[in-house]
CSV table of C-alpha atoms and ligand atoms in Angstrom, one decimal:
chain,number,residue,atom,x,y,z
A,1,MET,CA,0.0,0.0,0.0
A,2,LYS,CA,1.3,3.4,-1.0
A,3,THR,CA,-0.1,5.8,1.6
A,4,ASP,CA,2.3,8.7,1.2
A,5,MET,CA,3.9,10.4,-1.8
A,6,THR,CA,6.8,12.8,-2.1
A,7,ASN,CA,6.6,16.1,-4.0
A,8,ASP,CA,8.7,14.5,-6.7
A,9,ASP,CA,6.3,11.6,-7.0
A,10,LEU,CA,3.4,14.0,-7.3
A,11,ASP,CA,5.2,16.0,-10.0
A,12,VAL,CA,5.6,12.8,-12.0
A,13,CYS,CA,1.9,12.0,-11.5
A,14,PHE,CA,1.0,15.5,-12.6
A,15,ASN,CA,2.9,15.3,-15.8
A,16,LEU,CA,1.7,11.7,-16.4
A,17,VAL,CA,-2.0,12.7,-16.0
A,18,GLN,CA,-1.7,15.6,-18.4
A,19,ASP,CA,0.0,13.3,-21.0
A,20,VAL,CA,-2.6,10.5,-20.7
A,21,ALA,CA,-5.5,12.9,-20.7
A,22,ARG,CA,-4.2,14.4,-24.0
A,23,LYS,CA,-3.9,10.8,-25.5
A,24,ALA,CA,-7.4,10.0,-24.3
A,25,GLY,CA,-8.5,13.3,-25.9
A,26,GLU,CA,-7.2,12.2,-29.3
A,27,MET,CA,-9.2,9.0,-29.1
A,28,ILE,CA,-12.3,10.9,-28.1
A,29,ARG,CA,-11.9,13.5,-30.8
A,30,GLU,CA,-11.6,10.8,-33.4
A,31,ALA,CA,-14.6,8.8,-32.2
A,32,PHE,CA,-16.7,12.0,-31.7
A,33,LYS,CA,-17.3,12.4,-35.4
A,34,GLN,CA,-18.2,8.7,-36.0
A,35,GLU,CA,-21.4,6.7,-35.4
A,36,LYS,CA,-21.3,5.0,-31.9
A,37,GLN,CA,-22.5,1.7,-30.6
A,38,VAL,CA,-24.5,2.8,-27.6
A,39,SER,CA,-25.6,0.6,-24.6
A,40,THR,CA,-27.6,1.5,-21.5
A,41,LYS,CA,-26.7,1.0,-17.9
A,42,SER,CA,-29.0,1.9,-14.9
A,43,SER,CA,-31.7,3.6,-17.1
A,44,LEU,CA,-32.5,4.4,-20.7
A,45,ALA,CA,-30.7,7.7,-20.2
A,46,ASP,CA,-27.6,6.2,-18.6
A,47,LEU,CA,-25.4,5.6,-21.7
A,48,VAL,CA,-22.1,3.9,-22.3
A,49,THR,CA,-20.1,3.5,-25.6
A,50,GLU,CA,-17.0,1.5,-26.6
A,51,SER,CA,-15.0,4.7,-26.4
A,52,ASP,CA,-15.9,5.1,-22.6
A,53,LYS,CA,-14.4,1.6,-22.0
A,54,LYS,CA,-11.4,2.0,-24.3
A,55,VAL,CA,-10.4,5.4,-22.9
A,56,GLU,CA,-10.7,4.1,-19.3
A,57,GLN,CA,-8.5,1.1,-20.2
A,58,LEU,CA,-5.9,3.4,-21.7
A,59,ILE,CA,-5.8,5.7,-18.6
A,60,ILE,CA,-5.6,2.8,-16.1
A,61,SER,CA,-3.0,0.8,-18.1
A,62,THR,CA,-0.8,3.9,-18.6
A,63,VAL,CA,-0.8,4.8,-14.9
A,64,LYS,CA,-0.4,1.1,-13.8
A,65,ASP,CA,2.7,0.8,-15.9
A,66,LYS,CA,4.3,3.6,-13.9
A,67,PHE,CA,2.7,3.0,-10.5
A,68,PRO,CA,1.7,-0.7,-10.2
A,69,THR,CA,0.7,-0.4,-6.5
A,70,HIS,CA,-1.8,2.3,-7.0
A,71,SER,CA,-5.6,1.7,-6.8
A,72,PHE,CA,-8.3,2.8,-9.3
A,73,ILE,CA,-11.9,3.7,-9.2
A,74,GLY,CA,-13.1,4.1,-12.8
A,75,GLU,CA,-16.7,4.6,-13.9
A,76,GLU,CA,-16.7,1.7,-16.4
A,77,SER,CA,-14.7,-0.8,-14.4
A,78,VAL,CA,-15.7,-0.2,-10.8
A,79,GLY,CA,-18.7,-2.7,-10.5
A,80,ASP,CA,-21.4,-2.2,-7.9
A,81,SER,CA,-19.4,-0.9,-5.0
A,82,CYS,CA,-16.3,1.3,-4.8
A,83,VAL,CA,-14.1,1.4,-1.8
A,84,LEU,CA,-11.8,4.3,-1.1
A,85,THR,CA,-8.7,3.4,1.0
A,86,ASP,CA,-5.7,5.4,2.1
A,87,ASN,CA,-3.7,4.0,-0.8
A,88,ALA,CA,-2.9,6.3,-3.7
A,89,THR,CA,-6.2,6.1,-5.8
A,90,TRP,CA,-7.0,7.4,-9.2
A,91,ILE,CA,-10.6,8.3,-9.7
A,92,ILE,CA,-11.5,8.2,-13.4
A,93,ASP,CA,-14.4,9.3,-15.6
A,94,PRO,CA,-13.2,8.5,-19.1
A,95,ILE,CA,-16.0,10.5,-20.8
A,96,ASP,CA,-18.1,12.6,-18.5
A,97,GLY,CA,-21.1,13.6,-20.6
A,98,THR,CA,-21.5,10.4,-22.5
A,99,THR,CA,-25.0,11.5,-23.7
A,100,ASN,CA,-23.4,14.7,-25.1
A,101,PHE,CA,-20.7,12.5,-26.7
A,102,VAL,CA,-23.3,10.4,-28.4
A,103,HIS,CA,-25.1,13.4,-29.7
A,104,ARG,CA,-22.0,15.4,-30.6
A,105,PHE,CA,-22.9,18.2,-28.1
A,106,PRO,CA,-19.4,19.5,-27.4
A,107,TYR,CA,-19.5,19.5,-23.6
A,108,ILE,CA,-17.6,16.4,-22.6
A,109,ALA,CA,-14.6,15.8,-20.5
A,110,VAL,CA,-12.0,13.3,-19.3
A,111,SER,CA,-11.9,13.7,-15.5
A,112,ILE,CA,-9.1,12.3,-13.4
A,113,ALA,CA,-8.4,12.9,-9.7
A,114,LEU,CA,-5.6,11.4,-7.6
A,115,LEU,CA,-6.3,10.9,-3.9
A,116,VAL,CA,-3.7,10.0,-1.3
A,117,GLN,CA,-5.0,9.2,2.2
A,118,LYS,CA,-8.4,10.1,0.9
A,119,LYS,CA,-7.3,13.7,0.1
A,120,THR,CA,-7.3,14.9,-3.5
A,121,VAL,CA,-3.8,15.9,-4.5
A,122,ILE,CA,-4.4,16.3,-8.3
A,123,GLY,CA,-7.5,17.2,-10.2
A,124,LEU,CA,-7.6,17.3,-14.0
A,125,ILE,CA,-10.6,17.9,-16.4
A,126,TYR,CA,-9.9,17.9,-20.1
A,127,ASN,CA,-12.4,18.8,-22.8
A,128,PRO,CA,-10.8,17.5,-26.0
A,129,ILE,CA,-13.4,19.0,-28.3
A,130,LEU,CA,-12.8,22.6,-27.0
A,131,ASP,CA,-9.2,21.8,-26.1
A,132,GLN,CA,-9.6,23.1,-22.6
A,133,MET,CA,-7.3,21.5,-19.9
A,134,TYR,CA,-8.3,22.4,-16.3
A,135,THR,CA,-5.8,21.4,-13.6
A,136,ALA,CA,-5.5,21.9,-9.8
A,137,ARG,CA,-3.2,20.9,-7.0
A,138,PRO,CA,-3.7,21.8,-3.3
A,139,GLY,CA,-2.3,25.2,-2.5
A,140,GLN,CA,-1.3,25.9,-6.1
A,141,GLY,CA,-4.5,27.3,-7.6
A,142,ALA,CA,-6.6,26.2,-10.4
A,143,TYR,CA,-5.8,26.7,-14.1
A,144,CYS,CA,-7.3,26.4,-17.6
A,145,ASN,CA,-4.7,26.1,-20.3
A,146,GLY,CA,-2.3,27.8,-17.9
A,147,GLU,CA,-4.6,30.7,-17.1
A,148,LYS,CA,-5.4,31.1,-13.3
A,149,LEU,CA,-9.0,30.7,-12.4
A,150,GLN,CA,-11.1,32.6,-10.0
A,151,VAL,CA,-14.7,32.0,-8.9
A,152,THR,CA,-17.3,34.8,-8.7
A,153,GLN,CA,-18.1,36.7,-5.5
A,154,THR,CA,-21.9,36.5,-5.9
A,155,GLN,CA,-23.5,36.1,-2.5
A,156,ASP,CA,-27.2,36.5,-3.4
A,157,LEU,CA,-29.1,33.9,-5.3
A,158,GLY,CA,-31.1,36.7,-6.8
A,159,HIS,CA,-28.0,37.6,-8.9
A,160,ALA,CA,-26.8,34.1,-9.6
A,161,LEU,CA,-26.5,31.9,-12.7
A,162,VAL,CA,-26.8,28.3,-11.4
A,163,CYS,CA,-25.8,25.1,-13.2
A,164,ALA,CA,-27.9,22.0,-12.3
A,165,GLU,CA,-28.6,18.6,-13.9
A,166,PHE,CA,-31.6,16.3,-14.0
A,167,GLY,CA,-29.2,13.3,-14.1
A,168,SER,CA,-30.0,9.9,-15.6
A,169,SER,CA,-32.7,8.5,-13.2
A,170,ARG,CA,-36.1,8.4,-14.8
A,171,ASP,CA,-37.9,7.3,-11.6
A,172,SER,CA,-40.9,9.6,-11.4
A,173,LYS,CA,-40.5,10.3,-7.7
A,174,VAL,CA,-36.9,11.3,-8.2
A,175,LEU,CA,-37.8,13.5,-11.2
A,176,ASP,CA,-40.7,15.2,-9.3
A,177,SER,CA,-38.4,16.0,-6.4
A,178,LYS,CA,-35.7,17.4,-8.8
A,179,PHE,CA,-38.3,19.5,-10.6
A,180,ARG,CA,-39.5,21.0,-7.3
A,181,SER,CA,-35.9,21.9,-6.4
A,182,MET,CA,-35.2,23.4,-9.8
A,183,ARG,CA,-38.4,25.4,-9.6
A,184,LYS,CA,-37.4,26.8,-6.2
A,185,ILE,CA,-34.1,27.9,-7.6
A,186,ILE,CA,-35.4,29.3,-10.9
A,187,GLU,CA,-38.0,31.4,-9.0
A,188,GLN,CA,-35.1,33.1,-7.2
A,189,ALA,CA,-32.1,33.1,-9.5
A,190,HIS,CA,-31.1,34.8,-12.8
A,191,GLY,CA,-31.2,31.4,-14.5
A,192,ILE,CA,-30.4,27.7,-14.6
A,193,ARG,CA,-28.1,26.0,-17.1
A,194,SER,CA,-27.8,22.3,-17.8
A,195,LEU,CA,-24.6,21.3,-19.7
A,196,GLY,CA,-25.1,17.5,-19.3
A,197,THR,CA,-21.8,17.1,-17.5
A,198,ALA,CA,-21.0,17.6,-13.8
A,199,THR,CA,-17.3,18.2,-14.5
A,200,MET,CA,-17.9,20.9,-17.1
A,201,ALA,CA,-20.4,22.6,-14.8
A,202,MET,CA,-17.8,22.6,-12.0
A,203,CYS,CA,-15.3,24.1,-14.5
A,204,MET,CA,-17.8,26.9,-15.2
A,205,VAL,CA,-18.0,27.7,-11.5
A,206,ALA,CA,-14.2,27.5,-11.1
A,207,SER,CA,-13.8,29.9,-14.1
A,208,GLY,CA,-16.3,32.4,-12.8
A,209,LYS,CA,-18.7,31.8,-15.7
A,210,ALA,CA,-21.4,30.4,-13.5
A,211,ASP,CA,-22.0,31.2,-9.8
A,212,ALA,CA,-22.9,27.7,-8.5
A,213,TYR,CA,-23.7,24.2,-9.5
A,214,PHE,CA,-25.7,21.5,-7.6
A,215,GLU,CA,-26.7,17.9,-8.4
A,216,MET,CA,-28.1,14.9,-6.5
A,217,GLY,CA,-27.2,11.6,-8.1
A,218,PRO,CA,-23.7,11.9,-9.7
A,219,HIS,CA,-20.9,9.6,-8.6
A,220,ILE,CA,-17.4,10.2,-7.1
A,221,TRP,CA,-15.8,10.1,-10.6
A,222,ASP,CA,-18.2,12.9,-11.8
A,223,PHE,CA,-17.0,15.4,-9.2
A,224,ALA,CA,-13.7,14.4,-7.4
A,225,ALA,CA,-11.5,16.4,-9.8
A,226,GLY,CA,-14.0,19.3,-10.0
A,227,ASP,CA,-14.1,19.5,-6.2
A,228,LEU,CA,-10.4,20.4,-6.0
A,229,LEU,CA,-10.7,22.7,-9.0
A,230,VAL,CA,-13.5,24.8,-7.5
A,231,ARG,CA,-11.8,25.0,-4.0
A,232,GLU,CA,-8.5,26.0,-5.6
A,233,ALA,CA,-10.2,28.7,-7.6
A,234,GLY,CA,-11.4,30.1,-4.2
A,235,GLY,CA,-14.9,28.5,-4.1
A,236,THR,CA,-16.7,26.3,-1.7
A,237,VAL,CA,-17.8,22.7,-2.2
A,238,VAL,CA,-20.4,21.2,0.2
A,239,ASP,CA,-23.1,18.5,0.4
A,240,THR,CA,-26.5,19.6,-1.0
A,241,THR,CA,-27.7,19.9,2.6
A,242,GLY,CA,-25.0,22.6,3.1
A,243,GLY,CA,-23.0,20.2,5.4
A,244,PRO,CA,-19.4,19.0,4.7
A,245,MET,CA,-18.7,17.5,1.3
A,246,ASP,CA,-18.6,13.7,1.3
A,247,LEU,CA,-17.1,12.3,-2.0
A,248,MET,CA,-19.2,9.0,-1.6
A,249,SER,CA,-22.5,10.7,-0.9
A,250,ARG,CA,-23.5,11.3,-4.6
A,251,ARG,CA,-24.5,14.9,-3.7
A,252,VAL,CA,-22.6,18.0,-4.6
A,253,LEU,CA,-23.2,21.7,-4.3
A,254,CYS,CA,-20.4,24.2,-5.2
A,255,ALA,CA,-20.5,28.0,-5.3
A,256,GLY,CA,-18.2,31.0,-5.5
A,257,THR,CA,-19.2,32.0,-2.0
A,258,GLN,CA,-20.4,30.2,1.2
A,259,GLU,CA,-23.3,32.6,1.4
A,260,LEU,CA,-24.6,31.5,-2.0
A,261,ALA,CA,-24.1,27.8,-1.2
A,262,ASN,CA,-26.1,28.2,2.0
A,263,GLN,CA,-29.0,29.9,0.2
A,264,ILE,CA,-29.1,27.2,-2.5
A,265,ALA,CA,-28.9,24.4,0.1
A,266,ALA,CA,-31.9,25.9,2.0
A,267,SER,CA,-34.0,25.8,-1.2
A,268,LEU,CA,-33.3,22.2,-2.2
A,269,GLU,CA,-35.4,19.1,-1.5
A,270,GLN,CA,-32.9,16.4,-0.5
A,271,LEU,CA,-33.0,12.9,-2.1
A,272,ASP,CA,-32.1,9.7,-0.4
A,273,LEU,CA,-29.5,8.1,-2.6
A,274,GLN,CA,-27.5,4.9,-2.4
A,275,ARG,CA,-23.9,5.9,-1.5
A,276,ASP,CA,-21.1,4.9,-3.9
A,277,ASP,CA,-19.4,2.9,-1.1
A,278,CYS,CA,-22.3,0.5,-0.4
A,279,ALA,CA,-23.1,-2.3,-2.8
B,301,LIG,C1,-23.1,12.3,-16.2
B,301,LIG,C2,-22.9,13.4,-15.2
B,301,LIG,C3,-24.1,14.4,-15.2
B,301,LIG,C4,-25.3,13.6,-14.8
B,301,LIG,C5,-25.5,12.5,-15.8
B,301,LIG,C6,-24.3,11.6,-15.8
B,301,LIG,P1,-21.6,10.4,-17.4
B,301,LIG,O1,-22.0,11.5,-16.2
B,301,LIG,O2,-21.8,14.2,-15.4
B,301,LIG,O3,-23.9,15.4,-14.3
B,301,LIG,O4,-26.4,14.5,-14.8
B,301,LIG,O5,-26.6,11.7,-15.4
B,301,LIG,O6,-24.1,10.9,-14.6
B,301,LIG,O7,-22.4,9.2,-17.1
B,301,LIG,O8,-21.8,11.0,-18.7
B,301,LIG,O9,-20.1,10.1,-17.1
Protein backbone atom coordinates (compact mmCIF):
# COMPACT_ATOMS: atom_id res chain seq x y z
CA MET A 1 0.00 0.00 0.00
CA LYS A 2 1.33 3.43 -0.96
CA THR A 3 -0.13 5.82 1.61
CA ASP A 4 2.26 8.72 1.18
CA MET A 5 3.94 10.36 -1.78
CA THR A 6 6.84 12.78 -2.11
CA ASN A 7 6.55 16.05 -3.99
CA ASP A 8 8.73 14.52 -6.73
CA ASP A 9 6.29 11.58 -7.03
CA LEU A 10 3.41 14.05 -7.29
CA ASP A 11 5.21 16.05 -9.99
CA VAL A 12 5.65 12.82 -11.98
CA CYS A 13 1.95 12.03 -11.51
CA PHE A 14 0.96 15.55 -12.58
CA ASN A 15 2.93 15.28 -15.84
CA LEU A 16 1.68 11.75 -16.44
CA VAL A 17 -1.98 12.67 -15.95
CA GLN A 18 -1.73 15.56 -18.43
CA ASP A 19 -0.03 13.32 -21.03
CA VAL A 20 -2.55 10.51 -20.68
CA ALA A 21 -5.51 12.94 -20.75
CA ARG A 22 -4.21 14.35 -24.04
CA LYS A 23 -3.86 10.82 -25.49
CA ALA A 24 -7.39 10.02 -24.29
CA GLY A 25 -8.50 13.27 -25.87
CA GLU A 26 -7.15 12.18 -29.27
CA MET A 27 -9.18 8.95 -29.06
CA ILE A 28 -12.31 10.87 -28.06
CA ARG A 29 -11.93 13.51 -30.80
CA GLU A 30 -11.57 10.78 -33.42
CA ALA A 31 -14.62 8.84 -32.18
CA PHE A 32 -16.69 12.01 -31.66
CA LYS A 33 -17.30 12.38 -35.42
CA GLN A 34 -18.24 8.75 -35.99
CA GLU A 35 -21.38 6.67 -35.39
CA LYS A 36 -21.30 5.04 -31.94
CA GLN A 37 -22.45 1.71 -30.56
CA VAL A 38 -24.53 2.79 -27.57
CA SER A 39 -25.61 0.60 -24.63
CA THR A 40 -27.60 1.52 -21.54
CA LYS A 41 -26.70 0.96 -17.87
CA SER A 42 -29.01 1.88 -14.94
CA SER A 43 -31.69 3.60 -17.07
CA LEU A 44 -32.54 4.37 -20.69
CA ALA A 45 -30.70 7.67 -20.24
CA ASP A 46 -27.57 6.22 -18.61
CA LEU A 47 -25.42 5.55 -21.68
CA VAL A 48 -22.08 3.90 -22.35
CA THR A 49 -20.09 3.49 -25.58
CA GLU A 50 -17.04 1.47 -26.62
CA SER A 51 -15.05 4.72 -26.36
CA ASP A 52 -15.86 5.12 -22.63
CA LYS A 53 -14.41 1.64 -22.00
CA LYS A 54 -11.36 2.02 -24.28
CA VAL A 55 -10.43 5.43 -22.85
CA GLU A 56 -10.70 4.13 -19.29
CA GLN A 57 -8.48 1.13 -20.16
CA LEU A 58 -5.91 3.44 -21.72
CA ILE A 59 -5.77 5.66 -18.62
CA ILE A 60 -5.61 2.77 -16.13
CA SER A 61 -2.98 0.78 -18.06
CA THR A 62 -0.80 3.87 -18.58
CA VAL A 63 -0.85 4.79 -14.88
CA LYS A 64 -0.42 1.12 -13.79
CA ASP A 65 2.73 0.79 -15.92
CA LYS A 66 4.33 3.60 -13.92
CA PHE A 67 2.67 3.01 -10.51
CA PRO A 68 1.73 -0.70 -10.20
CA THR A 69 0.72 -0.44 -6.50
CA HIS A 70 -1.81 2.35 -6.99
CA SER A 71 -5.59 1.74 -6.82
CA PHE A 72 -8.28 2.77 -9.30
CA ILE A 73 -11.95 3.71 -9.18
CA GLY A 74 -13.10 4.06 -12.78
CA GLU A 75 -16.69 4.62 -13.91
CA GLU A 76 -16.69 1.73 -16.39
CA SER A 77 -14.72 -0.85 -14.37
CA VAL A 78 -15.75 -0.23 -10.76
CA GLY A 79 -18.68 -2.67 -10.53
CA ASP A 80 -21.41 -2.17 -7.92
CA SER A 81 -19.41 -0.86 -5.01
CA CYS A 82 -16.34 1.32 -4.76
CA VAL A 83 -14.09 1.36 -1.75
CA LEU A 84 -11.76 4.26 -1.12
CA THR A 85 -8.72 3.37 1.00
CA ASP A 86 -5.68 5.40 2.11
CA ASN A 87 -3.74 3.97 -0.85
CA ALA A 88 -2.94 6.34 -3.73
CA THR A 89 -6.16 6.07 -5.76
CA TRP A 90 -6.98 7.36 -9.23
CA ILE A 91 -10.64 8.32 -9.72
CA ILE A 92 -11.48 8.24 -13.42
CA ASP A 93 -14.41 9.28 -15.57
CA PRO A 94 -13.21 8.50 -19.11
CA ILE A 95 -15.99 10.50 -20.80
CA ASP A 96 -18.11 12.64 -18.54
CA GLY A 97 -21.13 13.62 -20.57
CA THR A 98 -21.53 10.39 -22.51
CA THR A 99 -24.98 11.48 -23.73
CA ASN A 100 -23.39 14.67 -25.09
CA PHE A 101 -20.67 12.55 -26.73
CA VAL A 102 -23.31 10.36 -28.43
CA HIS A 103 -25.14 13.44 -29.74
CA ARG A 104 -21.96 15.40 -30.60
CA PHE A 105 -22.86 18.15 -28.11
CA PRO A 106 -19.37 19.51 -27.41
CA TYR A 107 -19.48 19.53 -23.59
CA ILE A 108 -17.65 16.37 -22.61
CA ALA A 109 -14.55 15.79 -20.52
CA VAL A 110 -12.00 13.30 -19.30
CA SER A 111 -11.93 13.66 -15.51
CA ILE A 112 -9.09 12.29 -13.39
CA ALA A 113 -8.37 12.86 -9.70
CA LEU A 114 -5.57 11.39 -7.61
CA LEU A 115 -6.33 10.87 -3.93
CA VAL A 116 -3.72 9.99 -1.30
CA GLN A 117 -4.96 9.15 2.20
CA LYS A 118 -8.42 10.08 0.90
CA LYS A 119 -7.33 13.65 0.12
CA THR A 120 -7.33 14.93 -3.46
CA VAL A 121 -3.80 15.88 -4.50
CA ILE A 122 -4.36 16.30 -8.26
CA GLY A 123 -7.50 17.21 -10.20
CA LEU A 124 -7.65 17.30 -14.00
CA ILE A 125 -10.58 17.87 -16.35
CA TYR A 126 -9.89 17.91 -20.09
CA ASN A 127 -12.45 18.81 -22.75
CA PRO A 128 -10.78 17.52 -25.95
CA ILE A 129 -13.38 19.03 -28.28
CA LEU A 130 -12.84 22.58 -27.00
CA ASP A 131 -9.20 21.77 -26.11
CA GLN A 132 -9.59 23.06 -22.55
CA MET A 133 -7.30 21.52 -19.92
CA TYR A 134 -8.31 22.38 -16.34
CA THR A 135 -5.85 21.42 -13.59
CA ALA A 136 -5.50 21.93 -9.85
CA ARG A 137 -3.16 20.95 -7.03
CA PRO A 138 -3.68 21.81 -3.35
CA GLY A 139 -2.34 25.24 -2.46
CA GLN A 140 -1.25 25.93 -6.05
CA GLY A 141 -4.45 27.34 -7.56
CA ALA A 142 -6.64 26.17 -10.44
CA TYR A 143 -5.84 26.75 -14.10
CA CYS A 144 -7.34 26.38 -17.57
CA ASN A 145 -4.72 26.06 -20.31
CA GLY A 146 -2.27 27.78 -17.95
CA GLU A 147 -4.58 30.68 -17.07
CA LYS A 148 -5.37 31.08 -13.35
CA LEU A 149 -9.04 30.65 -12.43
CA GLN A 150 -11.11 32.63 -9.96
CA VAL A 151 -14.72 32.03 -8.85
CA THR A 152 -17.30 34.85 -8.70
CA GLN A 153 -18.06 36.69 -5.46
CA THR A 154 -21.86 36.49 -5.91
CA GLN A 155 -23.50 36.06 -2.49
CA ASP A 156 -27.16 36.51 -3.40
CA LEU A 157 -29.12 33.86 -5.29
CA GLY A 158 -31.12 36.73 -6.81
CA HIS A 159 -28.02 37.65 -8.85
CA ALA A 160 -26.79 34.13 -9.60
CA LEU A 161 -26.52 31.91 -12.68
CA VAL A 162 -26.78 28.34 -11.42
CA CYS A 163 -25.83 25.11 -13.20
CA ALA A 164 -27.93 22.05 -12.33
CA GLU A 165 -28.58 18.63 -13.87
CA PHE A 166 -31.57 16.29 -13.99
CA GLY A 167 -29.23 13.28 -14.14
CA SER A 168 -30.00 9.89 -15.64
CA SER A 169 -32.65 8.52 -13.24
CA ARG A 170 -36.09 8.37 -14.83
CA ASP A 171 -37.86 7.31 -11.62
CA SER A 172 -40.94 9.56 -11.38
CA LYS A 173 -40.52 10.35 -7.66
CA VAL A 174 -36.88 11.31 -8.21
CA LEU A 175 -37.80 13.48 -11.21
CA ASP A 176 -40.67 15.19 -9.32
CA SER A 177 -38.36 16.00 -6.44
CA LYS A 178 -35.68 17.40 -8.79
CA PHE A 179 -38.29 19.52 -10.63
CA ARG A 180 -39.49 20.96 -7.29
CA SER A 181 -35.90 21.89 -6.35
CA MET A 182 -35.21 23.38 -9.80
CA ARG A 183 -38.44 25.40 -9.55
CA LYS A 184 -37.42 26.81 -6.16
CA ILE A 185 -34.08 27.89 -7.63
CA ILE A 186 -35.43 29.34 -10.90
CA GLU A 187 -38.00 31.37 -8.95
CA GLN A 188 -35.13 33.14 -7.17
CA ALA A 189 -32.12 33.12 -9.54
CA HIS A 190 -31.13 34.82 -12.81
CA GLY A 191 -31.21 31.43 -14.50
CA ILE A 192 -30.40 27.73 -14.55
CA ARG A 193 -28.11 26.03 -17.10
CA SER A 194 -27.76 22.29 -17.75
CA LEU A 195 -24.65 21.25 -19.67
CA GLY A 196 -25.08 17.47 -19.29
CA THR A 197 -21.79 17.07 -17.48
CA ALA A 198 -20.96 17.58 -13.83
CA THR A 199 -17.27 18.16 -14.55
CA MET A 200 -17.87 20.94 -17.09
CA ALA A 201 -20.41 22.57 -14.75
CA MET A 202 -17.76 22.63 -12.02
CA CYS A 203 -15.26 24.11 -14.51
CA MET A 204 -17.79 26.89 -15.23
CA VAL A 205 -18.01 27.66 -11.49
CA ALA A 206 -14.20 27.53 -11.07
CA SER A 207 -13.81 29.89 -14.10
CA GLY A 208 -16.35 32.42 -12.79
CA LYS A 209 -18.70 31.76 -15.74
CA ALA A 210 -21.43 30.38 -13.46
CA ASP A 211 -21.96 31.20 -9.79
CA ALA A 212 -22.94 27.74 -8.54
CA TYR A 213 -23.72 24.16 -9.46
CA PHE A 214 -25.68 21.48 -7.64
CA GLU A 215 -26.71 17.92 -8.39
CA MET A 216 -28.08 14.89 -6.54
CA GLY A 217 -27.17 11.55 -8.14
CA PRO A 218 -23.73 11.88 -9.73
CA HIS A 219 -20.87 9.64 -8.59
CA ILE A 220 -17.41 10.23 -7.12
CA TRP A 221 -15.84 10.06 -10.64
CA ASP A 222 -18.16 12.89 -11.79
CA PHE A 223 -16.99 15.41 -9.18
CA ALA A 224 -13.72 14.37 -7.44
CA ALA A 225 -11.51 16.41 -9.80
CA GLY A 226 -14.00 19.30 -9.97
CA ASP A 227 -14.13 19.49 -6.18
CA LEU A 228 -10.41 20.37 -5.99
CA LEU A 229 -10.65 22.69 -9.00
CA VAL A 230 -13.46 24.79 -7.46
CA ARG A 231 -11.78 24.95 -4.03
CA GLU A 232 -8.45 25.98 -5.59
CA ALA A 233 -10.25 28.71 -7.57
CA GLY A 234 -11.44 30.12 -4.24
CA GLY A 235 -14.89 28.53 -4.11
CA THR A 236 -16.70 26.30 -1.68
CA VAL A 237 -17.84 22.69 -2.19
CA VAL A 238 -20.38 21.16 0.19
CA ASP A 239 -23.06 18.51 0.40
CA THR A 240 -26.46 19.60 -1.02
CA THR A 241 -27.67 19.91 2.61
CA GLY A 242 -24.99 22.56 3.12
CA GLY A 243 -22.98 20.19 5.37
CA PRO A 244 -19.42 19.00 4.70
CA MET A 245 -18.66 17.49 1.30
CA ASP A 246 -18.57 13.68 1.27
CA LEU A 247 -17.14 12.27 -1.99
CA MET A 248 -19.15 9.05 -1.61
CA SER A 249 -22.53 10.70 -0.93
CA ARG A 250 -23.51 11.29 -4.59
CA ARG A 251 -24.52 14.88 -3.73
CA VAL A 252 -22.61 18.00 -4.63
CA LEU A 253 -23.15 21.73 -4.30
CA CYS A 254 -20.44 24.21 -5.17
CA ALA A 255 -20.46 27.99 -5.35
CA GLY A 256 -18.18 30.99 -5.49
CA THR A 257 -19.21 31.96 -1.96
CA GLN A 258 -20.38 30.15 1.17
CA GLU A 259 -23.34 32.57 1.43
CA LEU A 260 -24.65 31.52 -1.99
CA ALA A 261 -24.10 27.82 -1.23
CA ASN A 262 -26.12 28.24 1.99
CA GLN A 263 -29.02 29.91 0.16
CA ILE A 264 -29.12 27.18 -2.49
CA ALA A 265 -28.92 24.39 0.10
CA ALA A 266 -31.87 25.91 1.97
CA SER A 267 -33.98 25.77 -1.21
CA LEU A 268 -33.25 22.15 -2.17
CA GLU A 269 -35.38 19.10 -1.47
CA GLN A 270 -32.94 16.36 -0.46
CA LEU A 271 -32.99 12.92 -2.10
CA ASP A 272 -32.14 9.69 -0.35
CA LEU A 273 -29.46 8.12 -2.59
CA GLN A 274 -27.49 4.89 -2.37
CA ARG A 275 -23.94 5.90 -1.53
CA ASP A 276 -21.10 4.94 -3.87
CA ASP A 277 -19.41 2.89 -1.13
CA CYS A 278 -22.29 0.51 -0.39
CA ALA A 279 -23.10 -2.27 -2.83
C1 LIG B 1 -23.09 12.32 -16.21
C2 LIG B 1 -22.90 13.45 -15.20
C3 LIG B 1 -24.09 14.37 -15.22
C4 LIG B 1 -25.29 13.64 -14.83
C5 LIG B 1 -25.51 12.47 -15.77
C6 LIG B 1 -24.31 11.57 -15.83
P1 LIG B 1 -21.56 10.42 -17.37
O1 LIG B 1 -21.96 11.49 -16.20
O2 LIG B 1 -21.79 14.21 -15.38
O3 LIG B 1 -23.90 15.44 -14.34
O4 LIG B 1 -26.39 14.49 -14.79
O5 LIG B 1 -26.60 11.73 -15.38
O6 LIG B 1 -24.10 10.87 -14.63
O7 LIG B 1 -22.44 9.24 -17.10
O8 LIG B 1 -21.83 11.04 -18.68
O9 LIG B 1 -20.15 10.13 -17.12
